Coordinates of C-alpha atoms and ligand atoms in Angstrom, one line a residue:
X27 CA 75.9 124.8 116.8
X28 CA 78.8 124.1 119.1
X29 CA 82.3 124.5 119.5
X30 CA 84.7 121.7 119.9
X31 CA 87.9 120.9 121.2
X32 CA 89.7 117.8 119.8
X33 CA 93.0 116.3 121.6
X34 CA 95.0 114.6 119.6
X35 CA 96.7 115.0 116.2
X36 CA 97.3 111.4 115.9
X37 CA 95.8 108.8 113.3
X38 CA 92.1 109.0 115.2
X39 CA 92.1 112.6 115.5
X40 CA 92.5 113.5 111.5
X41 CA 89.4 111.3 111.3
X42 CA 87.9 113.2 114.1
X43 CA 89.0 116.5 112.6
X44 CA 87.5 115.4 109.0
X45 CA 84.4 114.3 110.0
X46 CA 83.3 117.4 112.3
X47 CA 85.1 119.3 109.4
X48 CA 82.2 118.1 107.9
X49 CA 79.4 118.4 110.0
X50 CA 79.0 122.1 110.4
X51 CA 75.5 122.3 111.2
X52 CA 76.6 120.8 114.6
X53 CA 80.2 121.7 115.2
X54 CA 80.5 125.3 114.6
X55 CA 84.1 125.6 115.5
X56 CA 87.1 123.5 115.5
X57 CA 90.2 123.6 117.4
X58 CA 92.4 120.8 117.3
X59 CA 95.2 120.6 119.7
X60 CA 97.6 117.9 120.5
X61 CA 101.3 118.0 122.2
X62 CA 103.2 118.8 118.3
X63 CA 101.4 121.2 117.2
X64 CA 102.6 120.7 113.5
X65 CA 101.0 117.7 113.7
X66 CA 97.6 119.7 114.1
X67 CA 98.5 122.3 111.5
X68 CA 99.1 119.4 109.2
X69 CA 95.8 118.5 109.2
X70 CA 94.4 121.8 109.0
X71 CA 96.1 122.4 105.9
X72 CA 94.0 119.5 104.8
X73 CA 90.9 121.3 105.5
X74 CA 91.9 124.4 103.8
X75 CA 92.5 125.8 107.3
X76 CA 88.9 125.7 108.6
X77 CA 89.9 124.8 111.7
X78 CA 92.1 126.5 114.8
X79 CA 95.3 124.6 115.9
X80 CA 96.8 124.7 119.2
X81 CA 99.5 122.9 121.4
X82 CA 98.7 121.4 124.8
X83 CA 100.5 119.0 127.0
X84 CA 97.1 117.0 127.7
X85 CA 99.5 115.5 131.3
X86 CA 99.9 119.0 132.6
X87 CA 95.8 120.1 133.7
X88 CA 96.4 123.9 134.5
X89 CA 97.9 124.2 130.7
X90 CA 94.8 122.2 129.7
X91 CA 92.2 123.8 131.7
X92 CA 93.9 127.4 130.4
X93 CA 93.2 126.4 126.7
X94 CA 89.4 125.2 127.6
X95 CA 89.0 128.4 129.1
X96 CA 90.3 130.2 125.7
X97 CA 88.1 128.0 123.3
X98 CA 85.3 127.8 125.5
X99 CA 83.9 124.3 123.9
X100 CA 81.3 123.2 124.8
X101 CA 82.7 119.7 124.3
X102 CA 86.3 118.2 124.7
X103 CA 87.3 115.0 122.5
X104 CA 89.7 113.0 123.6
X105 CA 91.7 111.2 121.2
X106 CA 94.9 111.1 122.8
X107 CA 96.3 108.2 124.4
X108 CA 94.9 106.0 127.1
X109 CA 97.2 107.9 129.6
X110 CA 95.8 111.0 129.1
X111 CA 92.2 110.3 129.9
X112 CA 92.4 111.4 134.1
X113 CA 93.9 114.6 133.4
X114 CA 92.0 115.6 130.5
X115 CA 89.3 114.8 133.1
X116 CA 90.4 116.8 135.8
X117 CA 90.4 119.7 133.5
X118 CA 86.8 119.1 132.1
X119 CA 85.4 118.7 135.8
X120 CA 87.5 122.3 136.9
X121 CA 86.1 124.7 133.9
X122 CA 82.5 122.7 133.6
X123 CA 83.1 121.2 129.9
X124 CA 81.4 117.4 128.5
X125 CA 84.3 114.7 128.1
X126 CA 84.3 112.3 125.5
X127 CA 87.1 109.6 125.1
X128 CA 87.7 106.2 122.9
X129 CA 89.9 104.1 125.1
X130 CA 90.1 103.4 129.1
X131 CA 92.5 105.0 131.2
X132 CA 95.8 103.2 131.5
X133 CA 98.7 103.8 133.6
X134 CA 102.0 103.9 132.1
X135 CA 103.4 101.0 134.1
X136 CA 100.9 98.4 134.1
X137 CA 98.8 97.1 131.5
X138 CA 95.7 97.1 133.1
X139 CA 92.5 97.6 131.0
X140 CA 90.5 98.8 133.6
X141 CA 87.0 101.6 134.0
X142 CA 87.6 101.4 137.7
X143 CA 89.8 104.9 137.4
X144 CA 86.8 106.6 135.7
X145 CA 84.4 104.7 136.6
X146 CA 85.5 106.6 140.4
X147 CA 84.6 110.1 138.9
X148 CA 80.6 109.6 138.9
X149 CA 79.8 111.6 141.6
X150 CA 82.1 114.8 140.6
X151 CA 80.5 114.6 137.5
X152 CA 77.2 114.3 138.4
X153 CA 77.5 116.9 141.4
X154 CA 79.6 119.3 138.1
X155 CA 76.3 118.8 136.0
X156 CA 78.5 117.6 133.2
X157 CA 79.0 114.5 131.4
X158 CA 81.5 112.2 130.4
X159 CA 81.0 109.2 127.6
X160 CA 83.6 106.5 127.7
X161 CA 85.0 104.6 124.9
X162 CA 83.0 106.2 121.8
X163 CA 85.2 104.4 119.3
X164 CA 84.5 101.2 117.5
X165 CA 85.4 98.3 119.7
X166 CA 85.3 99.6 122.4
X167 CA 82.0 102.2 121.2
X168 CA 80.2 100.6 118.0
X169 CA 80.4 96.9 119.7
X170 CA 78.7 98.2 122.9
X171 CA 75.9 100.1 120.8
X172 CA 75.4 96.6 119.1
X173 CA 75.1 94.6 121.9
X174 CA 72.6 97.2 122.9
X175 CA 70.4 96.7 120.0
X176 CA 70.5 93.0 120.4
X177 CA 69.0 93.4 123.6
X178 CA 66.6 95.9 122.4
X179 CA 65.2 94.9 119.6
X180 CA 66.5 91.2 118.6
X181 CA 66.3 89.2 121.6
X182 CA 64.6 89.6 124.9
X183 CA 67.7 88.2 127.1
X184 CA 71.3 87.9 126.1
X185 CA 72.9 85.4 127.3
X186 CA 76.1 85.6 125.1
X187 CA 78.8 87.7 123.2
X188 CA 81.6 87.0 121.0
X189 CA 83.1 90.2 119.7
X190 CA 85.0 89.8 116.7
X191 CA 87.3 92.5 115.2
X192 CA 88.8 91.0 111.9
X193 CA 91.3 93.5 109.8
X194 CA 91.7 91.8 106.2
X195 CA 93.6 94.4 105.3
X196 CA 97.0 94.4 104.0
X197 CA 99.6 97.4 104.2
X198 CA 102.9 95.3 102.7
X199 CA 105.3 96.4 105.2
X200 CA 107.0 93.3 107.3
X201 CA 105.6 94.4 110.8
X202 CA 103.6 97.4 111.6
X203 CA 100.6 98.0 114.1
X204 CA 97.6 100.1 112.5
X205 CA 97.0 102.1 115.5
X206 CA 99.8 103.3 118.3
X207 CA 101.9 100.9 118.5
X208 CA 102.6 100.7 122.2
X209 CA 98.8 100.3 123.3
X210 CA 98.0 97.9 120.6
X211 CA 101.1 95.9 121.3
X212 CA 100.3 96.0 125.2
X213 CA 96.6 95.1 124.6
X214 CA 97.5 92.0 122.3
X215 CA 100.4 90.8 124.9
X216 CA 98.3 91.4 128.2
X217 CA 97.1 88.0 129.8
X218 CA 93.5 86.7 127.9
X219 CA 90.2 87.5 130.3
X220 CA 86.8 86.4 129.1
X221 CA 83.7 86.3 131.3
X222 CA 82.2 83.5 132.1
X223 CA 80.5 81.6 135.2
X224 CA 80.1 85.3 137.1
X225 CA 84.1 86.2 137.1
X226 CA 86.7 86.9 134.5
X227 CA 88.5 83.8 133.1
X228 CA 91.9 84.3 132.7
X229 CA 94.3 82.6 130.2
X230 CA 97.9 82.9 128.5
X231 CA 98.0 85.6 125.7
X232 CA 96.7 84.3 122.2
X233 CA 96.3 80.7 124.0
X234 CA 92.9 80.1 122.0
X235 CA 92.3 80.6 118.4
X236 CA 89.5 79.5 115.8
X237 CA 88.9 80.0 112.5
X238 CA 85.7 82.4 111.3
X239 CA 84.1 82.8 108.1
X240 CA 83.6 86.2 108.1
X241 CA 81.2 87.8 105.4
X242 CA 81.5 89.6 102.3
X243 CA 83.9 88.0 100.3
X244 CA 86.3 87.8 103.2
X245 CA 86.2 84.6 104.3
X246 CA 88.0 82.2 106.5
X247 CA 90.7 84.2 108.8
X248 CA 92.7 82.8 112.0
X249 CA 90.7 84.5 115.3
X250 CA 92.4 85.4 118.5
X251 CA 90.9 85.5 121.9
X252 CA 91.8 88.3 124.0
X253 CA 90.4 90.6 126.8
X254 CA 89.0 94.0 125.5
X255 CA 87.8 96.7 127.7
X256 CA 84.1 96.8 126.5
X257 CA 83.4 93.3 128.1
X258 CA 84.1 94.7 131.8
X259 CA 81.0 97.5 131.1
X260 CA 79.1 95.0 129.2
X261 CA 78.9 92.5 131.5
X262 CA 78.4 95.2 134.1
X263 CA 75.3 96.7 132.8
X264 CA 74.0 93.8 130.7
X265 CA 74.0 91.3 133.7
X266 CA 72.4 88.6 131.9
X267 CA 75.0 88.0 129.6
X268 CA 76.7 84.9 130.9
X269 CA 79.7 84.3 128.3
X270 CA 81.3 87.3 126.7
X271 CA 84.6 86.7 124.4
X272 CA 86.8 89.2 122.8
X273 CA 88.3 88.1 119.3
X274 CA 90.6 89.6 116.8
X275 CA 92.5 88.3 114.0
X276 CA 95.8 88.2 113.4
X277 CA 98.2 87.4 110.4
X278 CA 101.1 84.3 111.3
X279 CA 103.2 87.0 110.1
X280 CA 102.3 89.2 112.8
X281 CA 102.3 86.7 115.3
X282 CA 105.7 85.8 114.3
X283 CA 107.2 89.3 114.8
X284 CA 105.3 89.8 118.1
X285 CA 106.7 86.6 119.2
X286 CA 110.8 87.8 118.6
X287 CA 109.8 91.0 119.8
X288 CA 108.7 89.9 123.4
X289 CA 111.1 86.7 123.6
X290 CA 114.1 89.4 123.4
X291 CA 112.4 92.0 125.5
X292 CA 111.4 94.5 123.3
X293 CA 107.5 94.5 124.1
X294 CA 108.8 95.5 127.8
X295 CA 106.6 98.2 129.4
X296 CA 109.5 98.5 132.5
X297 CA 112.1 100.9 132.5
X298 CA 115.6 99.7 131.2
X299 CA 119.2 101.4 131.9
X300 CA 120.6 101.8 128.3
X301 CA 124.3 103.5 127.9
X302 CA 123.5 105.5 131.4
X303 CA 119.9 106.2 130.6
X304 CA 116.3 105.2 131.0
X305 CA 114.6 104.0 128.6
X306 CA 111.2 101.7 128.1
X307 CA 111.8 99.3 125.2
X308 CA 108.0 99.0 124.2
X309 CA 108.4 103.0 123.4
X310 CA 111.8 102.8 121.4
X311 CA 110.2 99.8 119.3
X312 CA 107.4 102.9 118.5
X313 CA 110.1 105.2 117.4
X314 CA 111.6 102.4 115.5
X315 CA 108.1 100.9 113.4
X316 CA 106.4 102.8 111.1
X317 CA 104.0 105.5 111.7
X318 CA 100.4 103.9 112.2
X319 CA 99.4 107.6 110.0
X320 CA 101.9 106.7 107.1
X321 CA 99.9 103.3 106.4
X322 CA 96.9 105.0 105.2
X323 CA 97.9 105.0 101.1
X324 CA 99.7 101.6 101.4
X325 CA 96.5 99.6 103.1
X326 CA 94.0 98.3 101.0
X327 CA 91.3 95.8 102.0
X328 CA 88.4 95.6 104.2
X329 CA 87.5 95.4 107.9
X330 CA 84.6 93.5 109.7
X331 CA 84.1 94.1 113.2
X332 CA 80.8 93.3 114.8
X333 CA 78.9 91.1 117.6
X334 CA 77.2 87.9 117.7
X335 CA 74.8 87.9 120.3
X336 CA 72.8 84.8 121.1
X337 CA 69.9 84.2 123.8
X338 CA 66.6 83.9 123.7
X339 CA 63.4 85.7 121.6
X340 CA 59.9 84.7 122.6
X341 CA 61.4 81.1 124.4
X342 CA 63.4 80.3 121.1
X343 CA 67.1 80.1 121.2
X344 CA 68.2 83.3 118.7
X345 CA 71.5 84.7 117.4
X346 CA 71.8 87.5 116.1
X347 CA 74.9 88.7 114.0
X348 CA 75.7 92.8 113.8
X349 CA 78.6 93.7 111.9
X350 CA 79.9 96.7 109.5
X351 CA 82.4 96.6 107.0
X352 CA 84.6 99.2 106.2
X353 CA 87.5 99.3 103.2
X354 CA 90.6 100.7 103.9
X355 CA 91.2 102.7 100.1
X356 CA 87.8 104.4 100.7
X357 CA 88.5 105.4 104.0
X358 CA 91.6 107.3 102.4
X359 CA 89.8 108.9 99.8
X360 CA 87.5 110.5 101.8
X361 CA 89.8 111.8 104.9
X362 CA 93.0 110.4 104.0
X363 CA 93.7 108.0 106.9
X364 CA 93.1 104.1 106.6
X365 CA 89.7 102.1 108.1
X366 CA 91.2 101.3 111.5
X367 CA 91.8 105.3 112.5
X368 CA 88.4 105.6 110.3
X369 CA 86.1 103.1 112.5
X370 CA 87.4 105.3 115.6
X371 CA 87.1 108.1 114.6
X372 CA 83.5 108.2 113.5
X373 CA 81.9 106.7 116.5
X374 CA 83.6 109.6 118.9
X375 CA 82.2 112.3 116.1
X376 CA 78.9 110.2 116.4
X377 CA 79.4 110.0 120.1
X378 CA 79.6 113.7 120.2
X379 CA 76.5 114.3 118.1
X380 CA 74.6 112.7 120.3
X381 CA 75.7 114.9 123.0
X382 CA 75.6 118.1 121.6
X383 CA 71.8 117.7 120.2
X384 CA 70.8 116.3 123.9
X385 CA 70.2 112.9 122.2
X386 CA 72.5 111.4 124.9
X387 CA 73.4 114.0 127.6
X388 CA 72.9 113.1 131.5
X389 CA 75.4 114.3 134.1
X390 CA 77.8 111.5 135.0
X391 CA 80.2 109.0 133.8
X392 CA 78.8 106.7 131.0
X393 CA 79.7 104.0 128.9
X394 CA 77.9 103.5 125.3
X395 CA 75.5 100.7 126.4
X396 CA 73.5 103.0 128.6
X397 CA 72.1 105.2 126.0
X398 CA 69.1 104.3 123.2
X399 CA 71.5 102.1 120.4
X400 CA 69.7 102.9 117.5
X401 CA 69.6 106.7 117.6
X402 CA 73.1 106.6 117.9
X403 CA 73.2 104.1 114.6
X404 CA 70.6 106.3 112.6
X405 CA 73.7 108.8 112.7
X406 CA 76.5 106.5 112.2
X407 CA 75.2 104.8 108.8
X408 CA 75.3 108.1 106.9
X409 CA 78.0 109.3 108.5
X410 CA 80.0 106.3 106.9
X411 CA 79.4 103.0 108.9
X412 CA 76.0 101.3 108.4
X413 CA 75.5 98.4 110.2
X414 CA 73.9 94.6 108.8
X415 CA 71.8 92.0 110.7
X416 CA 71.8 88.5 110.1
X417 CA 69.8 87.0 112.6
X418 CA 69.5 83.1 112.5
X419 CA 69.3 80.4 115.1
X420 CA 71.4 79.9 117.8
X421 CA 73.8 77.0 116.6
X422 CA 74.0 74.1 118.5
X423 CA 77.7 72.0 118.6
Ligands
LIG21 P1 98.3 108.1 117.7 O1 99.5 107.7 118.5 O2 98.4 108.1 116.2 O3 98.0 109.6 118.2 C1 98.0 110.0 119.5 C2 98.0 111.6 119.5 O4 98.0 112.0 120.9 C3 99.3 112.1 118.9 O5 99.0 113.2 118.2 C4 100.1 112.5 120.2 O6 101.0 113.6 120.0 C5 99.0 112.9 121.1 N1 99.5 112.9 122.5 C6 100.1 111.9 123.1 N2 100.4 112.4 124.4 C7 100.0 113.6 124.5 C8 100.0 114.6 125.5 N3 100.6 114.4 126.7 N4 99.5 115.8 125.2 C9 98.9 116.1 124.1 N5 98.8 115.2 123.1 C10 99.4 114.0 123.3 O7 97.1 107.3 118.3 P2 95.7 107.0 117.5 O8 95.2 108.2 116.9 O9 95.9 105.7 116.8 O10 94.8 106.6 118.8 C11 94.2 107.7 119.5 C12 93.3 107.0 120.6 O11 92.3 106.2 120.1 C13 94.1 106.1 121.6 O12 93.7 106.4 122.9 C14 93.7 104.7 121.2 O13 93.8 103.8 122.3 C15 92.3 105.0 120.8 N6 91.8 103.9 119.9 C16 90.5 103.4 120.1 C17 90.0 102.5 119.3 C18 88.6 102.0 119.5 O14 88.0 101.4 118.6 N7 87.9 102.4 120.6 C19 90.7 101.9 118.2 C20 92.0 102.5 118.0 C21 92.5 103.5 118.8 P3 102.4 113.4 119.4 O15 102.2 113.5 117.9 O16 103.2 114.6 119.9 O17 103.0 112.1 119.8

């Protein structure tokens, strides 16, 4: 029995704040705090006010490490943004508390998509006794844990990845982003990077696109290749993998927005002078689209993300195909936010599970393909996102 401290009142951390809601044996108390604090009480009033709210500016650490010092958690989630992730850090490693996070570190300036920044903390954390786990989301989180158990248990080298994140969901309004706008419109614009022949690859944004039959009644959808965080640790820790790609699918609708949107500037991560002031265009264009939370009852539809890993199993060439599904209406029923906040938002309560029972727990800086995949699955099924397997033979063009 432990006590947590979520950051971040956002789309992820009303998942977050559900699901430990629901998990009492293991999270004993809740505070959620976040930089509006209405936001947090919001959510509260969701759960019949079984959990403590609080505000924090998660960039200032001495306001952050005086509100770990009130809770006392024995945990701090992360579910901020990306440029949070130091600080939040810095304030774990000065009052002794685990760290657990979904997404990479990213400076405000430059897209950059990088572990290097946290990667540099291993020794603090280490020498602190504490640990940090990186990127417990779904892609990056879930998609590491898979590529895991294809090296486990399915195939006895991996040689190659394709991730593939497909939403075939539908919310009806002209252009909206299911998750903060700015990172996921930073991610999808950045310059493609896939690894192959020992070194990143790099290539123009959306510059290569197939078409995947994705399972259950989905079917054929338009894939993207892009670069995605998880590849860099992957890769890293997983050094026979060879080829690893990053997909995700996106409607010519989308694509079309995006397209006006950066041709006339708006996608801009820069400064701008506007009528005397500074202003970045990429966060107006947030103020401006709707709220990524206020999609929830208007999405309907499925997700499929997963991983095809291929290699080889006793000297055959093997694929193996690990994927969950995960329909939007359901995912509001149960916690009131739609499956893209939902697939997040599970794998960092799973995440944390695994920490607080000592299932996971080693002092240090770790990313989710460094720890035993299928406890961590064992959890995630009930909790809401079972896995399948196809496994089949490596298909030769
Ligand atoms: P939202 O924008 O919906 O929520 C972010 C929350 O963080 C908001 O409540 C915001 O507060 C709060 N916040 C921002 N800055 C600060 C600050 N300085 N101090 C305190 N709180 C702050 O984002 P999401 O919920 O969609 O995403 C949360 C995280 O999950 C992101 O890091 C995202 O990259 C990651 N993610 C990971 C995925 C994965 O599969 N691994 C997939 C999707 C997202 P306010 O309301 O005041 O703005």
């Amino acid at each position: 029995m432990s006590k947590v401290l979520i950051i971040g009142a956002g789309g992820v951390g009303q998942v977050v704040a559900h699901k430990c809601a629901q998990r009492r044996d293991i999270f004993s108390e809740i505070t959620l705090a976040s930089r509006t604090k209405s936001k947090c009480d919001a959510i509260a009033a969701q759960l019949n006010n079984s959990i403590n709210t609080a505000r924090v500016d998660a960039d200032n650490v001495p306001e952050l490490v005086a509100l770990i010092k009130e809770v006392q958690p024995k945990l701090v989630i992360n579910v901020a943004l990306p440029y949070q992730d130091l600080h939040i850090m810095d304030a774990c490693l000065e009052t002794g508390v685990d760290y657990l996070d979904t997404a990479n570190y990213e400076p405000l300036d430059t897209a950059k998509f990088e572990y290097s920044w946290q990667w540099a903390y291993q020794e603090r954390f280490k020498q602190a006794g504490i640990m940090a786990l990186l990127g417990s989301g779904f892609d990056p989180g879930v998609t590491n844990v898979y590529t895991a158990l294809a090296a486990k248990k399915y195939l006895d080298v991996v040689e190659e990845i394709d991730i593939i994140d497909a939403n075939a969901g539908s919310h009806g309004q002209p252009f909206a982003t299911n998750f903060n706008p700015e990172i996921n419109i930073r991610e999808v614009t950045a310059t493609c990077r896939h690894w192959e022949n020992g070194a990143f690859q790099e290539s123009p944004p959306l510059s290569t696109k197939r078409v995947f039959d994705f399972p259950e009644g989905i079917g054929p959808m338009n894939i993207y290749r892009l670069y995605h965080e998880e590849m860099e640790s992957l890769v890293r820790h997983i050094p026979t993998i060879k080829k690893a790609q990053f997909w995700m699918t996106f409607s010519d609708n989308y694509l079309k927005h995006l397209e006006v949107l950066q041709n006339v500037g708006m996608t801009r991560i820069d400064e701008v002078e506007f009528q005397g002031q500074k202003i970045v265009p990429i966060q107006f264009l947030k103020a401006l689209l709707p709220d990524p939370g206020s999609l929830g009852p208007l999405t309907k539809g499925k997700t499929c993300i997963g991983v095809i890993a291929r290699g080889t199993k006793d000297g055959q060439r093997k694929q193996v195909y690990i994927y969950n599904i995960c329909d939007h209406e359901a995912c509001y029923k149960e916690v009131q936010s739609q499956a893209i906040s939902y697939t997040t938002g599970v794998p960092a309560v799973v995440g944390a599970i695994m920490m607080l029972t000592g299932k996971w727990h080693a002092p240090g800086v770790w990313n989710m393909e460094q720890f035993d995949p299928e406890v961590f699955l064992k959890e995630l099924g009930p909790m809401g996102l079972p896995e399948v397997v196809v496994e089949g033979a490596w298909p030769e063009l």
